CSV table of C-alpha atoms and ligand atoms in Angstrom, one decimal:
chain,number,residue,atom,x,y,z
A,11,UNK,CA,-2.1,22.7,4.3
A,12,UNK,CA,-3.2,24.2,7.6
A,13,UNK,CA,-1.7,22.3,10.5
A,14,UNK,CA,-5.0,21.7,12.2
A,15,UNK,CA,-6.7,20.6,9.0
A,16,UNK,CA,-3.9,18.2,8.5
A,17,UNK,CA,-4.4,16.7,12.0
A,18,UNK,CA,-8.2,16.6,11.7
A,19,UNK,CA,-8.0,15.0,8.3
A,20,UNK,CA,-5.3,12.4,9.1
A,21,UNK,CA,-5.9,9.0,7.6
A,22,UNK,CA,-4.0,5.9,6.6
A,23,UNK,CA,-3.9,4.5,3.1
A,24,UNK,CA,-3.9,0.7,2.7
A,25,UNK,CA,-0.4,-0.2,1.7
A,26,UNK,CA,-1.4,-1.7,-1.7
A,27,UNK,CA,-3.0,1.6,-2.7
A,28,UNK,CA,0.2,3.5,-2.3
A,29,UNK,CA,1.8,4.3,-5.7
A,30,UNK,CA,4.9,6.0,-7.0
A,31,UNK,CA,6.1,8.6,-6.4
A,32,UNK,CA,7.3,8.3,-2.8
A,33,UNK,CA,8.8,11.3,-1.1
A,34,UNK,CA,12.0,12.5,-2.8
A,35,UNK,CA,15.3,12.6,-0.8
A,36,UNK,CA,14.8,16.3,-0.2
A,37,UNK,CA,11.3,15.7,1.1
A,38,UNK,CA,12.6,12.8,3.2
A,39,UNK,CA,15.2,15.0,4.8
A,40,UNK,CA,12.4,17.4,5.8
A,41,UNK,CA,10.3,14.5,7.2
A,42,UNK,CA,13.3,13.2,9.3
A,43,UNK,CA,13.9,16.8,10.6
A,44,UNK,CA,10.2,16.8,11.6
A,45,UNK,CA,10.7,13.3,13.2
A,46,UNK,CA,13.5,14.5,15.5
A,47,UNK,CA,11.4,17.3,16.9
A,48,UNK,CA,9.4,14.5,18.7
A,49,UNK,CA,9.1,14.9,22.5
A,50,UNK,CA,12.2,13.2,24.0
A,51,UNK,CA,12.7,12.8,27.7
A,52,UNK,CA,16.3,13.5,28.6
A,53,UNK,CA,17.3,14.2,25.0
A,54,UNK,CA,18.2,10.6,24.5
A,55,UNK,CA,17.3,10.8,20.7
A,56,UNK,CA,16.1,7.2,21.0
A,57,UNK,CA,15.3,6.6,17.3
A,58,UNK,CA,16.7,5.6,14.0
A,59,UNK,CA,15.0,5.5,10.6
A,60,UNK,CA,15.9,2.8,8.0
A,61,UNK,CA,14.9,3.5,4.4
A,62,UNK,CA,13.9,0.5,2.3
A,63,UNK,CA,13.1,1.2,-1.3
A,64,UNK,CA,13.7,-0.2,-4.8
A,65,UNK,CA,15.4,-3.6,-5.0
A,66,UNK,CA,16.0,-3.5,-1.2
A,67,UNK,CA,12.2,-4.2,-0.8
A,68,UNK,CA,12.7,-7.5,-2.5
A,69,UNK,CA,15.5,-8.4,-0.2
A,70,UNK,CA,13.5,-7.4,2.8
A,71,UNK,CA,10.7,-9.6,1.5
A,72,UNK,CA,13.2,-12.5,1.3
A,73,UNK,CA,14.2,-11.8,4.9
A,74,UNK,CA,10.5,-11.9,6.0
A,75,UNK,CA,10.0,-15.2,4.2
A,76,UNK,CA,13.2,-16.8,5.7
A,77,UNK,CA,12.3,-15.6,9.2
A,78,UNK,CA,8.8,-17.1,8.7
A,79,UNK,CA,10.3,-20.4,7.6
A,80,UNK,CA,12.6,-20.5,10.6
A,81,UNK,CA,9.6,-19.9,13.0
A,82,UNK,CA,7.5,-22.5,11.2
A,83,UNK,CA,9.3,-25.0,9.0
A,84,UNK,CA,6.0,-26.4,7.9
A,85,UNK,CA,4.8,-23.1,6.4
A,86,UNK,CA,3.2,-23.5,2.9
A,87,UNK,CA,4.5,-21.8,-0.1
A,88,UNK,CA,1.5,-19.6,-0.5
A,89,UNK,CA,2.0,-18.1,2.9
A,90,UNK,CA,5.7,-17.7,2.3
A,91,UNK,CA,5.0,-15.8,-1.0
A,92,UNK,CA,2.6,-13.6,0.9
A,93,UNK,CA,5.3,-12.6,3.3
A,94,UNK,CA,7.8,-12.2,0.5
A,95,UNK,CA,5.5,-9.7,-1.2
A,96,UNK,CA,4.7,-7.6,1.8
A,97,UNK,CA,7.3,-4.9,1.3
A,98,UNK,CA,6.4,-4.6,-2.4
A,99,UNK,CA,3.1,-3.1,-1.6
A,100,UNK,CA,4.4,0.5,-1.5
A,101,UNK,CA,7.3,2.3,-3.1
A,102,UNK,CA,9.0,3.2,0.2
A,103,UNK,CA,9.2,1.7,3.7
A,104,UNK,CA,10.7,3.3,6.7
A,105,UNK,CA,11.5,1.0,9.6
A,106,UNK,CA,11.2,3.3,12.7
A,107,UNK,CA,13.4,1.9,15.4
A,108,UNK,CA,13.5,2.8,19.1
A,109,UNK,CA,17.2,2.8,20.0
A,110,UNK,CA,16.9,1.8,23.6
A,111,UNK,CA,19.2,2.8,26.5
A,112,UNK,CA,18.4,0.1,29.1
A,113,UNK,CA,18.7,0.8,32.7
A,114,UNK,CA,18.4,4.5,32.6
A,115,UNK,CA,17.2,5.4,36.2
A,116,UNK,CA,15.0,8.3,35.0
A,117,UNK,CA,13.8,7.3,31.6
A,118,UNK,CA,12.3,3.9,31.4
A,119,UNK,CA,12.3,1.9,28.2
A,120,UNK,CA,8.6,2.6,27.7
A,121,UNK,CA,9.2,6.3,27.4
A,122,UNK,CA,12.0,5.8,24.9
A,123,UNK,CA,9.6,3.7,22.8
A,124,UNK,CA,6.9,6.3,23.1
A,125,UNK,CA,9.4,8.9,21.9
A,126,UNK,CA,10.3,6.9,18.8
A,127,UNK,CA,6.6,6.4,18.2
A,128,UNK,CA,6.0,10.1,18.3
A,129,UNK,CA,8.8,10.5,15.7
A,130,UNK,CA,7.0,8.0,13.5
A,131,UNK,CA,3.8,10.0,13.8
A,132,UNK,CA,5.6,13.2,12.8
A,133,UNK,CA,6.7,11.4,9.6
A,134,UNK,CA,3.2,10.3,8.8
A,135,UNK,CA,1.7,13.8,9.5
A,136,UNK,CA,4.5,15.5,7.6
A,137,UNK,CA,4.1,13.2,4.6
A,138,UNK,CA,0.4,13.8,4.5
A,139,UNK,CA,0.9,17.6,4.6
A,140,UNK,CA,3.1,17.1,1.5
A,141,UNK,CA,0.4,15.2,-0.3
A,142,UNK,CA,1.7,11.7,0.4
A,143,UNK,CA,-0.1,8.7,2.0
A,144,UNK,CA,1.2,6.3,4.5
A,145,UNK,CA,0.3,3.5,6.8
A,146,UNK,CA,2.0,2.3,10.0
A,147,UNK,CA,2.2,-1.5,10.2
A,148,UNK,CA,3.8,-3.8,12.7
A,149,UNK,CA,3.2,-7.6,13.1
A,150,UNK,CA,5.7,-10.3,13.8
A,151,UNK,CA,8.3,-8.8,11.5
A,152,UNK,CA,8.8,-6.0,14.0
A,153,UNK,CA,9.7,-8.6,16.7
A,154,UNK,CA,11.4,-11.5,14.9
A,155,UNK,CA,15.1,-11.4,15.8
A,156,UNK,CA,16.2,-12.7,12.4
A,157,UNK,CA,14.5,-9.7,10.8
A,158,UNK,CA,16.0,-7.3,13.4
A,159,UNK,CA,19.4,-8.8,12.8
A,160,UNK,CA,19.1,-8.4,9.0
A,161,UNK,CA,18.2,-4.8,9.4
A,162,UNK,CA,21.3,-4.3,11.5
A,163,UNK,CA,19.6,-3.6,14.8
A,164,UNK,CA,21.3,-3.8,18.2
A,165,UNK,CA,20.0,-6.2,20.8
A,166,UNK,CA,17.9,-3.7,22.8
A,167,UNK,CA,16.5,-1.9,19.7
A,168,UNK,CA,12.8,-2.2,19.0
A,169,UNK,CA,11.1,-1.7,15.7
A,170,UNK,CA,8.1,0.5,16.5
A,171,UNK,CA,6.7,0.0,13.0
A,172,UNK,CA,7.2,0.0,9.3
A,173,UNK,CA,5.8,3.1,7.7
A,174,UNK,CA,4.7,2.3,4.2
A,175,UNK,CA,4.7,5.5,2.1
A,176,UNK,CA,3.7,6.6,-1.4
A,177,UNK,CA,1.1,8.5,-3.3
A,178,UNK,CA,-2.5,7.8,-2.2
A,179,UNK,CA,-5.5,7.4,-4.5
A,180,UNK,CA,-7.1,10.6,-5.7
A,181,UNK,CA,-10.2,9.8,-3.8
A,182,UNK,CA,-9.0,8.3,-0.5
A,183,UNK,CA,-11.5,6.8,1.9
A,184,UNK,CA,-11.2,8.7,5.1
A,185,UNK,CA,-12.8,6.9,8.1
A,186,UNK,CA,-15.4,8.6,10.2
A,187,UNK,CA,-13.9,9.7,13.6
A,188,UNK,CA,-15.6,9.4,17.0
A,189,UNK,CA,-16.7,12.4,18.9
A,190,UNK,CA,-13.7,13.0,21.1
A,191,UNK,CA,-15.8,14.4,24.0
A,192,UNK,CA,-16.7,10.9,25.0
A,193,UNK,CA,-13.0,10.3,26.0
A,194,UNK,CA,-12.6,13.4,28.0
A,195,UNK,CA,-13.5,14.2,31.6
A,196,UNK,CA,-12.5,16.9,33.9
A,197,UNK,CA,-10.9,16.0,37.2
A,198,UNK,CA,-11.4,18.3,40.1
A,199,UNK,CA,-10.8,16.2,43.2
A,200,UNK,CA,-9.6,12.7,44.3
A,201,UNK,CA,-12.0,9.9,43.7
A,202,UNK,CA,-13.5,8.2,46.7
A,203,UNK,CA,-11.8,4.8,46.8
A,204,UNK,CA,-15.0,3.2,48.2
A,205,UNK,CA,-16.8,4.1,45.0
A,206,UNK,CA,-14.2,2.4,42.8
A,207,UNK,CA,-15.4,-0.9,41.4
A,208,UNK,CA,-12.6,-3.4,41.0
B,316,FMN,C1,1.8,0.9,16.8
B,316,FMN,C2,0.8,0.6,15.6
B,316,FMN,C3,0.8,-0.6,15.0
B,316,FMN,C4,-0.1,-0.9,14.0
B,316,FMN,N1,0.0,-2.1,13.3
B,316,FMN,C5,-0.9,-2.3,12.4
B,316,FMN,C6,-0.8,-3.6,11.6
B,316,FMN,O1,0.1,-4.4,11.8
B,316,FMN,N2,-1.8,-3.8,10.7
B,316,FMN,C7,-2.8,-2.9,10.5
B,316,FMN,O2,-3.7,-3.2,9.6
B,316,FMN,N3,-2.9,-1.8,11.1
B,316,FMN,C8,-2.0,-1.4,12.0
B,316,FMN,N4,-2.0,-0.2,12.7
B,316,FMN,C9,-3.1,0.7,12.4
B,316,FMN,C10,-2.9,1.5,11.1
B,316,FMN,O3,-1.7,2.1,11.0
B,316,FMN,C11,-4.1,2.5,10.9
B,316,FMN,O4,-4.0,3.4,12.0
B,316,FMN,C12,-5.4,1.9,10.9
B,316,FMN,O5,-5.5,1.2,9.7
B,316,FMN,C13,-6.6,2.9,11.0
B,316,FMN,O6,-6.6,3.8,10.0
B,316,FMN,P1,-6.5,5.3,10.2
B,316,FMN,O7,-5.1,5.6,10.6
B,316,FMN,O8,-6.9,6.0,8.9
B,316,FMN,O9,-7.5,5.6,11.3
B,316,FMN,C14,-1.1,0.1,13.6
B,316,FMN,C15,-1.1,1.3,14.3
B,316,FMN,C16,-0.1,1.6,15.3
B,316,FMN,C17,-0.1,3.0,16.0
């Protein structure tokens, strides 16, 4: 697929609509090579990619449920089951982790997270170019320390998202996009501070 068509036609697939097959190991290798071309200030390589598929999805669901119960011991069984089933919605998940180097005088944490997020987007775009669908999801399971611990994260690591991947429906619903020109302006000289409304 032409690279520009791939960009202009980018869309997410609701996780429940993602079916087998997911990308093969060879295809995943290509996607991870694409991920590590992400812009990266200072060449910190601030990312790691955790594959979760097959039976491991059930174990991750158990972790989500246990973490929920620890946060809220009064949680009802229906809500717990909902959390347990979250990773089962798609054949493959990739937890994209920002591996943070704290205290870098030139490269703040924010830039390291942005870089990992760019890597995640490369995976999504690459997967779409191969004919796969995906969606980037976050929520409390990116921030709960029990979940981070179960995934083997270090203290400063941040999960930037779970990419759910698989084969999309034959007729995906692609959302309309706004006209980009409304977000663009040309700057030619400093604004007059007196005109600025605070
Ligand atoms: C950092 C980040 C976190 C997101 N987290 C969620 C989420 O938890 N739940 C959700 O429904 N969509 C989430 N999204 C949005 C979806 O990935 C997706 O972009 C959205 O459904 C719009 O669909 P589109 O990508 O086809 O425009 C997130 C996107 C980003 C970039």
